[in-house]
CSV table of C-alpha atoms in Angstrom, one decimal:
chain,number,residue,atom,x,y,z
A,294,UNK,CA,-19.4,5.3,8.7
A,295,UNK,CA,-17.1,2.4,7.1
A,296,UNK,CA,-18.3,-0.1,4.5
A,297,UNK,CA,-17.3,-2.5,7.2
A,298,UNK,CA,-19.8,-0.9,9.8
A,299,UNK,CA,-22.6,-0.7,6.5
A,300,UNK,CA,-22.1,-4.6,6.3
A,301,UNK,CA,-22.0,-5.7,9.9
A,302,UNK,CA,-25.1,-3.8,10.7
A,303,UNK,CA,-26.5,-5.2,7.4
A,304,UNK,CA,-25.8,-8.8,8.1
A,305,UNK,CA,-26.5,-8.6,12.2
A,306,UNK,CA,-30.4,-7.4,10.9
A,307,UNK,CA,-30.5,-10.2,8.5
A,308,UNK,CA,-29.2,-12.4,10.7
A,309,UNK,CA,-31.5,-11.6,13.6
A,310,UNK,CA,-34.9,-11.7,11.0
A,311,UNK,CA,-33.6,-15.5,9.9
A,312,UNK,CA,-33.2,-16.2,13.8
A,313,UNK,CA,-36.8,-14.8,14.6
A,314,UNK,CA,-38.7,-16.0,11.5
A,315,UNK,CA,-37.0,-19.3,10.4
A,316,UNK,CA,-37.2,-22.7,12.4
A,317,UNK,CA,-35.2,-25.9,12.1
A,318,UNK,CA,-32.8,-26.9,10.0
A,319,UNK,CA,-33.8,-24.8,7.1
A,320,UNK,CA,-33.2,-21.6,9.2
A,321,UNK,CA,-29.6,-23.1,10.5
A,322,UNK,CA,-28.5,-23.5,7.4
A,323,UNK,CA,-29.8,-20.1,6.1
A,324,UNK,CA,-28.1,-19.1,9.1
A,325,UNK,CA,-24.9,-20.5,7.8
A,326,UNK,CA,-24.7,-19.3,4.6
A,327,UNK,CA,-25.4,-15.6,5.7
A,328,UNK,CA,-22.3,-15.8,8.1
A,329,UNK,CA,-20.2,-17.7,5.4
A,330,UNK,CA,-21.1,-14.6,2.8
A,331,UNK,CA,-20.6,-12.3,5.4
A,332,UNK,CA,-16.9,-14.1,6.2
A,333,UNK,CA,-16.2,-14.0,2.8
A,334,UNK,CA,-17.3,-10.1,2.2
A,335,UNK,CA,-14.6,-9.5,5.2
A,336,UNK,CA,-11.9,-11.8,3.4
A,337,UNK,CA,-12.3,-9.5,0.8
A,338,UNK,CA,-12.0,-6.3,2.2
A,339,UNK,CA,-9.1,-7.1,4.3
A,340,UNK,CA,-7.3,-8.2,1.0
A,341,UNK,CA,-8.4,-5.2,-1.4
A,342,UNK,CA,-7.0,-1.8,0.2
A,343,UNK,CA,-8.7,0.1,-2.6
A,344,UNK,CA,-12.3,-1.1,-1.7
A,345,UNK,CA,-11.7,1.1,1.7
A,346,UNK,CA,-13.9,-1.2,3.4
A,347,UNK,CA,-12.4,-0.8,6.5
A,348,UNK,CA,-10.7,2.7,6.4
A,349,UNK,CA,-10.2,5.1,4.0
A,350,UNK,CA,-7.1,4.7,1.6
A,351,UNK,CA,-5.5,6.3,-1.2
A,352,UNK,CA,-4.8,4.2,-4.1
A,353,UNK,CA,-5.5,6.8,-7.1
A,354,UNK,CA,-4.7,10.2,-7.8
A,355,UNK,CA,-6.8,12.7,-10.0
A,356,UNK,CA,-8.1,10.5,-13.0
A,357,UNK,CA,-8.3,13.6,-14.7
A,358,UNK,CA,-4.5,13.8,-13.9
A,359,UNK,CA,-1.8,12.6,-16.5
A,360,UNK,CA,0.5,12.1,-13.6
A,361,UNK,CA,1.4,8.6,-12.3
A,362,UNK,CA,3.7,7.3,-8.7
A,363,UNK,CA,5.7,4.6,-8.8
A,364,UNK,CA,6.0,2.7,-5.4
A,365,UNK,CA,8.8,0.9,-3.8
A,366,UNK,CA,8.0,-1.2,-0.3
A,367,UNK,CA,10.2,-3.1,2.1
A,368,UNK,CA,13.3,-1.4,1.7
A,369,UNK,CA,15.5,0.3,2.3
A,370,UNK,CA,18.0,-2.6,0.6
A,371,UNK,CA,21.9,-2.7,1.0
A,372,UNK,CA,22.3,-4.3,-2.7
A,373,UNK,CA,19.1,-3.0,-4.5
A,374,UNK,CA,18.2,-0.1,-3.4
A,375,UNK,CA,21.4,1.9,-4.4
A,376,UNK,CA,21.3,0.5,-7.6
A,377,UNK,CA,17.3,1.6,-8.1
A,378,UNK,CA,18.5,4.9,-7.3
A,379,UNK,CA,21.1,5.4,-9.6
A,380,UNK,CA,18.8,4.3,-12.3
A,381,UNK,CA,15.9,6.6,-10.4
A,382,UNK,CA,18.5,9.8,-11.2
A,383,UNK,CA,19.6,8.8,-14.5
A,384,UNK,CA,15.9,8.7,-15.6
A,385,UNK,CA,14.7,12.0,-13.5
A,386,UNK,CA,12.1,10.2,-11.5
A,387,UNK,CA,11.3,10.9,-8.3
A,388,UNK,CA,9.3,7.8,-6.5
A,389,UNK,CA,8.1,7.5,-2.6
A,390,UNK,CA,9.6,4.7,-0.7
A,391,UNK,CA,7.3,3.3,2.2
A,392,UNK,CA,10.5,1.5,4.4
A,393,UNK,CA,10.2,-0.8,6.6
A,394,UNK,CA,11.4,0.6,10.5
A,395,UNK,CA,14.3,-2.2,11.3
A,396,UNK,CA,15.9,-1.3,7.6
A,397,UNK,CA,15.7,2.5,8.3
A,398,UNK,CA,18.1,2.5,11.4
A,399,UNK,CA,20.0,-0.4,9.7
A,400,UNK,CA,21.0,1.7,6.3
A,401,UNK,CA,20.5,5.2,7.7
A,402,UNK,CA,22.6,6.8,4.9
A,403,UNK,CA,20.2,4.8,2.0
A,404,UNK,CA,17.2,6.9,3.6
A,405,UNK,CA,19.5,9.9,3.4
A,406,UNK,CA,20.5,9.9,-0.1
A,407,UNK,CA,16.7,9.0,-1.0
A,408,UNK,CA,15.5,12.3,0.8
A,409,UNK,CA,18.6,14.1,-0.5
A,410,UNK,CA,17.8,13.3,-4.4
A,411,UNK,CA,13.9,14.2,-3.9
A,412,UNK,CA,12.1,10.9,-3.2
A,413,UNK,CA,9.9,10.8,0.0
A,414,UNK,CA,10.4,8.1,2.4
A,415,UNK,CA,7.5,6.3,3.9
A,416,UNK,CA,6.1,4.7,6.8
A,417,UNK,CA,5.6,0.4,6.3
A,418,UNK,CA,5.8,0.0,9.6
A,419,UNK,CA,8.4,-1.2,12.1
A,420,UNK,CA,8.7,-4.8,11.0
A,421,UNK,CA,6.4,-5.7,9.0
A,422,UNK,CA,6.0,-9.4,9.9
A,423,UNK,CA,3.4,-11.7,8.8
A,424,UNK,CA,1.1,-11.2,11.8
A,425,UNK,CA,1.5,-7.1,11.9
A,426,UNK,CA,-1.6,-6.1,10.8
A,427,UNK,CA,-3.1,-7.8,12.9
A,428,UNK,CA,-1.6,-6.7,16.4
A,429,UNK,CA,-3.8,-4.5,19.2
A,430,UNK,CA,-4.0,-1.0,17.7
A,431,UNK,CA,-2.2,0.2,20.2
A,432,UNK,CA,1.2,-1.8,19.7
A,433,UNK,CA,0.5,-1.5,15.9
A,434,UNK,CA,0.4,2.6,16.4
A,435,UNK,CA,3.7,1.6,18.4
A,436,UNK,CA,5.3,0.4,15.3
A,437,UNK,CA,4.2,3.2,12.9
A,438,UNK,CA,5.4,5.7,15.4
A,439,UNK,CA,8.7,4.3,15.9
A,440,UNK,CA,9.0,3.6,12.0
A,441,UNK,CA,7.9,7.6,12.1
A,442,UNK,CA,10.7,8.7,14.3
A,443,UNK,CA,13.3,6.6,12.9
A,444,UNK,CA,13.0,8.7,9.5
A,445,UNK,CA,12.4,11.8,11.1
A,446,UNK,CA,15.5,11.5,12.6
A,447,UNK,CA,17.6,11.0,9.9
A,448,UNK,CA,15.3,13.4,7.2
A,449,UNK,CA,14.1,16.0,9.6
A,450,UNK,CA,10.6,15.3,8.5
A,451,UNK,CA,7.9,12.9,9.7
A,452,UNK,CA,6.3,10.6,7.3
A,453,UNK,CA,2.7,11.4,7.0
A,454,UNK,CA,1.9,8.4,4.4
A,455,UNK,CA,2.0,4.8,5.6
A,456,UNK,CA,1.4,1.7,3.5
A,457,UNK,CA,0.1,-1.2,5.7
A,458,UNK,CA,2.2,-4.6,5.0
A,459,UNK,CA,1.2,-6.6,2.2
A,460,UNK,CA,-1.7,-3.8,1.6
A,461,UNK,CA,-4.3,-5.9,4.2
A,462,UNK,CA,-6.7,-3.6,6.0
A,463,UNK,CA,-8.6,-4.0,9.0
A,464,UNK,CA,-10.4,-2.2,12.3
A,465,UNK,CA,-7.0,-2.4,13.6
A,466,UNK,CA,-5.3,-0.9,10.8
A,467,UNK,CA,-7.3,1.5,10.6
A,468,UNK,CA,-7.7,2.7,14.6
A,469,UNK,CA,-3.8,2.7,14.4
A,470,UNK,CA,-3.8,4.9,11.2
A,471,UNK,CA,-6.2,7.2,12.9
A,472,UNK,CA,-4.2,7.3,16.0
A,473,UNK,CA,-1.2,8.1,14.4
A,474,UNK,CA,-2.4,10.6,11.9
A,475,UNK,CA,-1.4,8.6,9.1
A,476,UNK,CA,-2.6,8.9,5.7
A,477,UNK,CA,-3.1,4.8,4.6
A,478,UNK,CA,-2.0,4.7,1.0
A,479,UNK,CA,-2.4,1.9,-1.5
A,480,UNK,CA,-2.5,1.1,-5.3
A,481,UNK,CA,-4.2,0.4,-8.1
A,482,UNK,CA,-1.5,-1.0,-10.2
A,483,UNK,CA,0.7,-4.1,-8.3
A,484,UNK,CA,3.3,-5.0,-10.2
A,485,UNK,CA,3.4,-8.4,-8.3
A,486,UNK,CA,7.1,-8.7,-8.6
A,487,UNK,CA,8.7,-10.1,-5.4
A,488,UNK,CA,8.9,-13.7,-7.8
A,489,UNK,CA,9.9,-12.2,-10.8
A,490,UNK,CA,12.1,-13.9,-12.6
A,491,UNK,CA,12.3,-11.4,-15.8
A,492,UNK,CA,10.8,-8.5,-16.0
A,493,UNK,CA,8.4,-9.4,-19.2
A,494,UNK,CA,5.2,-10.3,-16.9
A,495,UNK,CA,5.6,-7.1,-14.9
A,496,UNK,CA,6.4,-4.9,-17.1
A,497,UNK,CA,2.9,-6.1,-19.2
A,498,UNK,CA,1.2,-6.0,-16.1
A,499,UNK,CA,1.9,-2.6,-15.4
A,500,UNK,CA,1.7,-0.6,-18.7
A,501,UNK,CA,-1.4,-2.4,-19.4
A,502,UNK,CA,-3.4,-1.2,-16.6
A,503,UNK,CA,-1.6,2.2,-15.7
A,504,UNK,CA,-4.0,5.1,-16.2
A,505,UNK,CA,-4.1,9.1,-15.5
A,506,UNK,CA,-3.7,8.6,-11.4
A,507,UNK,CA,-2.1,5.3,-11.0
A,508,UNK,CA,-0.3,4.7,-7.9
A,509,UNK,CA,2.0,1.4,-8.7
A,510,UNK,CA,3.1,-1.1,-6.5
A,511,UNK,CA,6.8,-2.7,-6.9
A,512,UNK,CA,9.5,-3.7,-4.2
A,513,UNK,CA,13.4,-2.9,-3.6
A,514,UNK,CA,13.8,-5.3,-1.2
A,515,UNK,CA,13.5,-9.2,-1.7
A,516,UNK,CA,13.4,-9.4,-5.5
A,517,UNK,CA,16.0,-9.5,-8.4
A,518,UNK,CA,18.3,-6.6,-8.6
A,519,UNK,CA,18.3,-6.5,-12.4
A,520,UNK,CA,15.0,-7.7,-13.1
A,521,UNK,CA,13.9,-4.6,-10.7
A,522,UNK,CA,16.0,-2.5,-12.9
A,523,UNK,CA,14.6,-3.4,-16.2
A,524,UNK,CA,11.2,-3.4,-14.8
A,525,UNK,CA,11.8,0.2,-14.8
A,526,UNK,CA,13.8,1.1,-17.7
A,527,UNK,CA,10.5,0.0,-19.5
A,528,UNK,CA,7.9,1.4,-17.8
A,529,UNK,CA,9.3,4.7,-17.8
A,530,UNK,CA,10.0,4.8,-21.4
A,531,UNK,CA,6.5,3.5,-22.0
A,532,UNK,CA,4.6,5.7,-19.9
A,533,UNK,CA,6.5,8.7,-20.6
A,534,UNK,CA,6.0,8.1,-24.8
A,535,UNK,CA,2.2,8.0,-23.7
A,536,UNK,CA,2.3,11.2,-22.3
A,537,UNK,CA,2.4,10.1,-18.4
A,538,UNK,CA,4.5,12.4,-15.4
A,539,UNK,CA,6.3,10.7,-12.7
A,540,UNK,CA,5.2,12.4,-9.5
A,541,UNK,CA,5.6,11.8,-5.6
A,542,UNK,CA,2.7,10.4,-3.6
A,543,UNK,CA,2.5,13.1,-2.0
A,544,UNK,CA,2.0,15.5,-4.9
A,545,UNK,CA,-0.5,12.9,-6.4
A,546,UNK,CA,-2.5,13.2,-2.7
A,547,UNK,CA,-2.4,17.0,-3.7
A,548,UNK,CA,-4.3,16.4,-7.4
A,549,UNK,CA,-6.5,14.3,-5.9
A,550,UNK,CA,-10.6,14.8,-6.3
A,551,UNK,CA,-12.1,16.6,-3.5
């Protein structure tokens, strides 16, 4: 049972006990504010993947772990996203890129060379448009799936991680997950750098609350090409001097607590 299903059962019995037991305008408004909380309770879980209020998702590895992944979402990029690999091989890091459908068949040979070097490409679905998350589960399990084939048919495998747009959850998000098989992946670390303009708030934001497990969030797509670079540059170098390994997603879902 969900935390969303634990809530909505929670608020329909409290709800129905105000009905039965309070009159007038007192019990309206009482009323009011119990479906306002329970509004905002749902506000909040759609927003936070890593509360898994409505499905399960993976947003830390093993805290017990000195292994961290770094994130990259909405690419694959014709300008940025060779560059981040270059600087990717230079460093020896291997990171999971959760791509965006419409990019994958548009810059085939970027999803190549990232399977070829050792990263593992993703599923972010098809098109990730403002509204996505919130289509039927059925045509959003039609845009993982297709996102799915496109990469399997350029990297022989099939994606089994998916990263929902924008990291916004809901029963629809998570039926599609479930009907696709998809493990729904998130973060605890968002390096909240699509409006970066230097790297110095990022690159704070991220050191300063990585930790044994962290999955971080960043983008290759839609930000600045040598801001992304320098983002990093430093977070590698500090992470590494404190004793942190750069793994894959899907070796982190490996260390992770039973």
């Amino acid at each position: 049972m969900t935390k969303f299903t634990v809530v909505t059962i929670v608020f329909l019995l409290i709800l129905a006990f105000v009905m039965v037991f309070s009159t007038g305008a007192p019990g309206l408004v009482l009323a009011a504010s119990i479906c306002l909380a329970y509004l905002i309770v749902l506000g909040i879980g759609v927003s936070f993947i890593k509360l898994n209020f409505f499905t399960k998702a993976f947003s830390r590895g093993n805290p017990s772990e000195k292994t961290v992944a770094l994130t990259y979402d909405d690419g694959p990029d014709p300008e940025n996203t060779p560059r981040l690999l270059d600087e990717l091989s230079k460093l020896q890091v291997k990171a999971s890129f959760f791509c965006i459908g419409e990019n994958v068949e548009k810059h085939a040979g970027l999803i190549t060379q990232m399977a070829d070097e050792g990263h593992l490409v993703c599923n972010h679905t098809y098109r990730h448009g403002r509204w996505t998350n919130f289509l039927t589960p059925g045509k959003l399990a039609a845009e993982i799936s297709r996102t799915a084939e496109s990469i399997e048919k350029i990297t022989g495998e099939r994606p089994a991680f998916y990263r929902p747009p924008m990291g916004l959850t809901n029963p629809r998000t998570a039926k599609a997950a479930k009907t696709t098989g998809s493990a729904v992946v998130g973060w605890d670390v968002r390096g909240l750098d699509r409006k970066a303009t230097s790297p110095g708030k990022t690159i704070k934001r991220i050191t300063g609350k990585a930790r044994n497990g962290s999955i971080i969030a960043l983008h290759d797509s839609g930000v600045d090409g040598k801001v992304m670079i320098a983002v990093l540059r430093e977070i590698v170098d500090n992470l590494r001097k404190r004793g942190f390994t750069f793994v894959r997603i899907d070796e982190l879902y490996s260390q992770r607590e039973a």
